[in-house]
Amino acid sequence: MKLRIDGGQLLDLTDGSLTRTSVLLDDEKNVIVAIGDHLPKGDATVTLNGEVLLPGFIDVHVHLRDPGFTDKETIATGSAAAARGGFSQIACMPNTKPPIDAPELVRYVRDQSEKSKGTAVWPIACITRGQKGEELTDFAALKGAGAIAFSDDGKGVQNGGLMKRALQLAKQLDMPIAIHAEDETLSKGGTLNEGAALRHGQASIPASAEAAMIARDLLLAEETGAHLHVCHVSVEPAVALIRFAKARGVKVTAEVAPHHLLLTDEAITSGDAVWKVNPPLRSERDRRACLEGFLDGTLDMIATDHAPHTASEKAMGFEKAPFGMVGIETVFPLLFTHLVVPGLLSLTELVKRMSTVPAITFGLSGGVIRVGGPADITAVNLSTERIIESTEFLSKGRNTPFDGWHVSGWPSLTVCGGRVVYQENPVQKGVAREGE
Ligand code: DOR
Ligand code: ZN
């Protein structure tokens, strides 16, 4: 089927200019057929009202909880939520039940992704069997089944020798290892950043728990030549270490989560576990270092670490509630409003860090709108301000600290592989089939 999108303004990622134009997409070939005025009719047309056309966003760090925790999220609800957030592609973390540590589980994720017909979901498989940190998984078989990277996210790999072997194998297979950096001898079951932990009578996850493991793994990446991807960087020394390693030519990429760019542990004024996330919300100094690191490219991309949990689990208080915040439906409006509108970052740079850079880093198609390129497109309405209402989420998870925030930059249309996977108010705006 061919889909024509009319009435959008195409953002040129090289110079930031906007051009009102139509785009014709083919979902069988997953390709952009033509861009311009007076295009041939498609089988269906979406008519926009001046929204900005961007390459579909890509989030390489999402928890979909399927199999095993489907009361929190499923591949279907998670990919629908991602589509609402403007994402054409996401990669899901393997800390499910069972963990994604065998080829048939990787295939399960791919099958569910295809069945759900939402945003495309790419599986990240475990580094160690059962995420126990003891024995490596079969990397070649997992890659063969469709895994795009390896990670024990949710837990750090405590054994340095094992991590070195993982990096050596990943290097041979040309696959990235995405690390959750947490030295458990330093975090010792803590819940909050040091200052907040003291105020709330909790044990802490100190900066050193994160930075020490990043330092170890940067050295191992240097020794092995493997591609190390550092997940959810949250502290100043971690940013400094990654900057230093990049200057030394280490093959390292890193992501930062929206909550670590926009919030600090000062925001935690109650015992509400909506604030509980790992790594925890940090100090203002850390937040600024992450922002600076993101602006100067030390931290390459945005990833949400979308981590849905049920309301009853999150009601269990700081100590017992699980770590995590949802983020996939709100990240673009939040960062557009708080980074682009105040002039800290250009729109094109934000789009690149949410689309082009993750695509290149993880070897995915996408990240660009051009004739012959993949048919992944997001349209965003940059002017209309709306309130974040967690009750409207398509995710099963409502655990956001941003409920009630006023933001603009809401996605109104998401196309994945030439198919509409999300459209705001489809009745009003209409996906009109030609002839109807
Ligand atoms: O906050 C978090 N939630 N951090 C993690 O590392 C894991 C994640 C989860 O799976 O809920
Ligand atoms: Zn995570």
XYZ file of C-alpha atoms and ligand atoms in Angstrom:
448
model
C 0.000 0.000 0.000
C 1.152 3.537 -0.720
C 0.573 6.273 1.842
C 0.765 9.961 0.999
C 1.326 12.499 3.755
C 0.202 15.998 2.786
C 0.398 19.291 4.631
C 3.537 18.637 6.671
C 6.704 20.708 6.858
C 9.848 18.702 6.280
C 12.757 19.542 8.581
C 16.124 19.576 6.817
C 18.542 18.088 9.353
C 21.518 19.745 7.671
C 20.374 23.356 8.048
C 17.200 23.340 10.156
C 15.043 24.757 7.343
C 11.389 23.765 6.960
C 9.745 23.081 3.585
C 6.049 22.456 3.091
C 5.842 19.318 0.982
C 4.192 15.943 0.515
C 5.793 12.554 1.057
C 4.830 9.262 -0.584
C 5.650 6.018 1.234
C 5.492 2.347 0.281
C 4.870 -0.069 3.157
C 5.694 -3.221 1.160
C 9.201 -2.035 0.379
C 9.532 0.126 3.522
C 10.760 2.984 1.428
C 10.131 6.679 0.832
C 9.096 6.736 -2.830
C 8.956 10.466 -3.451
C 9.111 13.851 -1.737
C 7.655 16.982 -3.357
C 4.535 18.706 -4.562
C 2.023 17.168 -6.978
C 2.905 13.589 -6.056
C 0.794 10.757 -7.426
C -2.094 9.658 -5.227
C -1.441 6.933 -2.723
C -3.896 4.266 -1.590
C -4.418 6.420 1.502
C -3.683 10.013 2.417
C -3.036 11.682 5.747
C -3.538 15.424 5.687
C -1.599 17.352 8.292
C -1.980 20.924 9.375
C 1.580 22.196 9.148
C 3.102 19.712 11.606
C 6.846 19.200 11.284
C 7.966 15.975 9.612
C 10.897 14.258 11.295
C 12.563 10.878 10.928
C 10.797 8.459 13.297
C 12.375 8.463 16.753
C 14.388 5.479 17.986
C 14.715 4.510 21.657
C 17.338 1.870 22.364
C 16.404 1.394 26.017
C 12.837 0.352 26.800
C 11.382 -2.256 29.182
C 8.417 -4.109 27.690
C 8.065 -6.764 30.452
C 6.973 -9.452 28.013
C 7.232 -12.397 28.696
C 6.485 -12.711 32.375
C 5.380 -9.349 33.721
C 2.534 -8.549 31.380
C 0.529 -6.819 34.106
C 3.167 -4.068 33.844
C 3.399 -3.895 30.020
C 3.253 -6.116 26.930
C 5.009 -5.860 23.617
C 1.668 -4.714 22.159
C 0.973 -1.989 24.764
C 4.611 -0.901 24.874
C 4.866 -0.558 21.119
C 1.551 1.342 21.003
C 2.860 3.682 23.706
C 6.101 4.118 21.754
C 4.129 4.971 18.625
C 2.220 7.626 20.590
C 5.565 9.049 21.672
C 6.685 9.415 18.045
C 8.922 6.323 18.003
C 9.145 4.182 14.866
C 11.636 1.765 16.411
C 12.557 0.714 19.936
C 14.904 -1.828 21.461
C 13.714 -3.723 24.525
C 15.788 -4.844 27.478
C 15.945 -8.532 28.394
C 15.105 -8.400 32.134
C 11.842 -10.261 31.582
C 10.686 -13.597 33.069
C 12.351 -15.651 31.768
C 15.122 -13.238 30.785
C 15.819 -13.047 27.013
C 18.868 -15.314 27.106
C 17.999 -17.911 24.437
C 17.306 -17.666 20.678
C 13.659 -18.747 20.994
C 13.005 -15.863 23.388
C 14.599 -13.407 20.957
C 12.322 -14.803 18.256
C 9.326 -14.469 20.595
C 9.974 -10.714 20.885
C 10.302 -10.346 17.107
C 7.098 -12.353 16.525
C 5.130 -10.318 19.063
C 6.468 -7.140 17.504
C 5.244 -8.185 14.079
C 1.855 -9.268 15.444
C 1.307 -6.060 17.389
C 1.678 -3.904 14.241
C 2.907 -0.950 16.269
C 6.378 0.466 16.513
C 9.069 -2.029 15.457
C 10.651 -3.731 18.474
C 14.237 -5.015 18.374
C 15.372 -7.407 21.098
C 18.441 -6.852 23.244
C 19.577 -10.199 24.676
C 21.249 -10.990 28.006
C 25.014 -10.931 28.484
C 24.776 -13.697 31.094
C 22.421 -16.639 31.469
C 19.424 -15.654 33.577
C 21.186 -12.318 34.161
C 22.931 -14.101 36.999
C 26.342 -12.685 36.122
C 27.983 -16.121 36.075
C 28.012 -17.606 32.592
C 27.890 -15.923 29.185
C 24.964 -16.553 26.849
C 25.481 -17.870 23.292
C 26.123 -14.531 21.593
C 26.321 -15.922 18.045
C 23.005 -17.794 18.371
C 21.296 -14.767 19.916
C 22.575 -12.515 17.141
C 21.419 -15.078 14.599
C 17.908 -14.999 16.108
C 17.721 -11.209 15.783
C 19.275 -9.652 18.899
C 20.819 -6.245 18.140
C 22.930 -5.898 21.305
C 23.650 -7.563 24.647
C 22.857 -6.199 28.097
C 22.135 -7.354 31.656
C 20.319 -4.042 32.222
C 18.771 -3.775 35.656
C 21.956 -5.283 37.086
C 25.634 -4.649 36.646
C 27.950 -7.500 35.615
C 30.002 -7.677 38.802
C 32.781 -9.925 37.486
C 35.338 -7.943 35.468
C 36.884 -11.049 33.895
C 33.487 -12.165 32.622
C 32.821 -8.698 31.210
C 36.154 -8.777 29.398
C 35.215 -12.090 27.740
C 31.810 -10.660 26.835
C 33.465 -7.680 25.157
C 35.922 -9.911 23.280
C 33.087 -12.054 21.911
C 30.911 -9.058 21.093
C 33.824 -7.514 19.207
C 34.170 -10.659 17.067
C 30.469 -10.478 16.223
C 30.488 -6.701 15.734
C 27.774 -6.238 18.385
C 27.520 -3.566 21.108
C 27.435 -4.393 24.815
C 25.098 -2.019 26.678
C 26.019 -1.749 30.329
C 24.024 -1.046 33.460
C 26.887 0.289 35.538
C 26.402 -0.551 39.199
C 29.003 -2.014 41.504
C 26.822 -3.819 44.040
C 29.513 -3.734 46.699
C 29.082 0.055 46.603
C 25.308 0.339 46.034
C 24.534 -2.400 48.602
C 20.773 -2.368 48.057
C 20.473 1.432 48.315
C 17.570 3.316 46.803
C 18.332 7.050 46.434
C 21.204 9.414 45.720
C 23.346 10.260 48.721
C 21.723 13.574 49.757
C 18.159 12.404 49.274
C 18.908 9.079 50.962
C 20.021 10.908 54.092
C 16.905 13.106 54.097
C 14.559 10.161 53.621
C 16.289 7.674 55.891
C 17.314 5.410 53.004
C 20.547 3.692 52.026
C 22.232 5.347 49.039
C 23.427 4.397 45.577
C 26.526 6.614 45.524
C 28.035 8.087 42.356
C 31.000 5.746 42.793
C 28.757 2.670 42.333
C 28.074 3.863 38.793
C 31.353 5.559 37.895
C 33.625 2.764 39.158
C 32.035 0.199 36.875
C 32.063 2.597 33.935
C 35.786 3.173 34.523
C 36.409 -0.602 34.567
C 34.413 -1.201 31.402
C 35.999 1.713 29.532
C 39.392 0.151 30.240
C 38.108 -3.217 29.056
C 36.658 -1.644 25.904
C 40.035 -0.058 25.258
C 41.806 -3.397 25.725
C 39.397 -5.379 23.574
C 38.455 -2.785 20.940
C 34.784 -3.662 21.467
C 31.871 -1.229 21.241
C 30.762 -0.349 24.767
C 27.446 1.443 25.153
C 26.863 3.017 28.560
C 23.208 3.091 29.609
C 21.513 5.887 31.585
C 24.530 7.984 32.627
C 23.595 10.009 35.698
C 26.682 11.327 37.516
C 29.377 13.925 36.827
C 32.401 11.586 37.174
C 30.807 9.176 34.688
C 30.477 11.969 32.108
C 34.112 12.964 32.725
C 35.308 9.356 32.347
C 33.426 8.868 29.083
C 34.743 12.176 27.728
C 38.274 11.078 28.636
C 37.820 7.649 27.039
C 36.437 9.155 23.837
C 39.485 11.429 23.642
C 41.651 8.295 23.908
C 39.814 6.734 20.984
C 37.843 4.137 22.949
C 34.818 2.897 21.021
C 32.226 4.057 23.514
C 28.742 5.500 23.123
C 26.418 6.619 25.886
C 22.843 7.538 26.541
C 21.131 9.856 28.991
C 17.541 9.593 30.189
C 15.128 12.556 30.191
C 14.617 12.331 33.965
C 18.346 12.729 34.588
C 18.395 15.853 32.388
C 15.310 17.490 33.882
C 15.106 16.417 37.540
C 17.323 16.236 40.613
C 16.976 14.524 43.956
C 15.780 17.879 45.360
C 12.454 17.100 43.655
C 11.927 14.205 46.068
C 9.831 15.872 48.734
C 7.680 12.902 49.691
C 8.045 9.183 50.181
C 6.276 8.529 46.868
C 8.136 5.783 44.995
C 7.358 7.483 41.677
C 10.750 9.108 42.344
C 12.506 5.757 42.687
C 14.592 4.979 39.640
C 17.947 3.317 39.037
C 20.299 5.084 38.636
C 18.606 7.486 41.053
C 17.855 11.159 40.498
C 21.121 12.898 41.310
C 22.373 16.315 42.437
C 22.115 19.554 40.463
C 25.863 19.293 39.769
C 25.339 15.859 38.243
C 22.315 17.025 36.246
C 24.305 19.933 34.817
C 27.228 17.648 33.944
C 24.863 15.280 32.115
C 23.313 18.201 30.250
C 26.738 19.584 29.314
C 27.862 16.110 28.289
C 24.774 15.721 26.149
C 25.226 19.150 24.550
C 28.899 18.532 23.714
C 28.244 15.010 22.382
C 29.975 13.056 25.161
C 26.563 11.524 25.814
C 25.482 10.597 22.313
C 21.771 10.011 22.527
C 18.557 10.167 24.498
C 17.087 6.870 25.715
C 14.092 6.838 28.036
C 14.691 3.684 30.126
C 10.873 3.414 29.937
C 10.235 1.189 32.976
C 6.528 0.540 33.575
C 5.335 -0.853 36.910
C 1.858 -1.358 38.360
C 0.320 1.238 40.675
C 0.182 -1.277 43.536
C 3.902 -2.057 43.233
C 4.746 1.638 43.161
C 2.558 2.178 46.259
C 4.865 -0.002 48.371
C 7.130 2.858 49.479
C 10.786 3.661 48.767
C 12.272 0.506 50.188
C 10.013 -2.105 48.602
C 8.733 -0.512 45.394
C 10.577 -1.399 42.172
C 12.877 1.091 40.433
C 11.676 2.792 37.279
C 9.774 5.532 35.492
C 7.833 5.434 32.240
C 9.018 7.873 29.606
C 8.282 6.855 26.065
C 5.103 8.913 25.595
C 6.464 12.169 26.969
C 10.169 12.412 26.149
C 9.985 14.480 22.976
C 7.570 17.147 24.279
C 9.534 17.345 27.550
C 12.894 17.846 25.854
C 11.513 20.110 23.138
C 9.935 22.326 25.806
C 12.852 22.312 28.248
C 15.883 22.197 25.937
C 14.851 23.484 22.496
C 12.385 26.256 23.443
C 14.827 27.916 25.911
C 17.561 27.765 23.248
C 19.893 25.215 24.863
C 19.714 22.874 21.873
C 18.452 23.182 18.294
C 15.481 21.176 17.093
C 17.660 19.429 14.507
C 20.178 18.381 17.148
C 17.455 16.975 19.417
C 15.995 15.041 16.472
C 19.407 13.654 15.533
C 20.017 12.485 19.103
C 16.638 10.757 19.177
C 16.786 9.230 15.726
C 19.874 9.504 13.519
C 22.450 8.799 16.214
C 20.712 5.760 17.762
C 20.134 4.360 14.240
C 23.807 4.621 13.326
C 25.023 3.413 16.740
C 22.876 0.273 16.751
C 22.996 -0.460 13.021
C 19.294 0.209 12.453
C 17.651 1.717 9.403
C 16.061 5.113 9.905
C 17.214 8.434 11.254
C 16.836 10.217 7.932
C 14.051 11.305 5.573
C 15.154 10.875 1.939
C 13.864 9.289 -1.240
C 14.927 5.647 -1.173
C 15.326 5.739 2.601
C 13.238 3.833 5.158
C 9.586 4.855 5.565
C 9.774 5.864 9.250
C 8.321 9.314 9.870
C 7.003 11.253 12.831
C 4.953 14.433 12.609
C 5.032 16.750 15.616
C 2.928 19.734 16.503
C 5.414 22.216 17.930
C 2.982 24.928 18.950
C 0.119 23.381 20.914
C 0.782 23.142 24.638
C -0.882 20.334 26.532
C -0.703 18.899 30.009
C 0.896 15.511 30.570
C -1.918 13.290 31.827
C -0.724 9.825 32.785
C -4.311 8.571 32.601
C -4.134 9.072 28.811
C -1.057 6.863 28.377
C -1.267 3.859 26.093
C 1.400 2.249 28.267
C 0.078 0.159 31.141
C 2.554 2.041 33.351
C 1.457 5.370 34.832
C 4.588 5.852 36.923
C 5.757 9.209 35.612
C 7.139 12.059 37.722
C 6.058 14.497 34.977
C 2.293 14.212 35.452
C 0.726 17.668 35.177
C 3.665 19.308 33.363
C 2.667 21.714 30.569
C 4.590 20.872 27.404
C 4.435 21.384 23.647
C 5.890 19.347 20.792
C 3.400 16.481 20.852
C 3.666 13.836 18.136
C 0.488 13.726 16.055
C 1.412 10.994 13.579
C 3.895 8.127 13.659
C 4.674 5.981 10.641
C 6.704 2.784 10.897
C 7.731 0.996 7.711
C 5.190 3.003 5.698
C 2.280 2.100 8.034
C 0.508 4.529 10.336
C 1.108 3.210 13.865
C -0.243 6.251 15.688
C -2.440 9.137 14.712
C -3.884 11.724 17.030
C -7.613 12.285 16.585
C -7.884 10.083 13.489
C -11.612 10.855 13.252
C -11.110 14.598 13.040
C -8.042 14.546 10.848
C -8.874 11.375 8.964
C -6.723 8.745 7.314
C -8.835 9.059 4.184
C -8.651 6.241 1.702
C -8.721 7.628 -1.823
C -12.208 7.444 -3.285
C -13.950 7.319 0.124
O 14.837 2.228 37.119
C 15.115 1.193 36.555
N 14.165 0.320 36.160
N 16.395 0.910 36.341
C 16.787 -0.281 35.901
O 17.960 -0.467 35.760
C 15.797 -1.347 35.617
C 14.488 -0.776 35.344
C 13.397 -1.814 35.396
O 13.528 -2.878 34.797
O 12.345 -1.516 35.989
Zn 16.722 -0.008 31.941
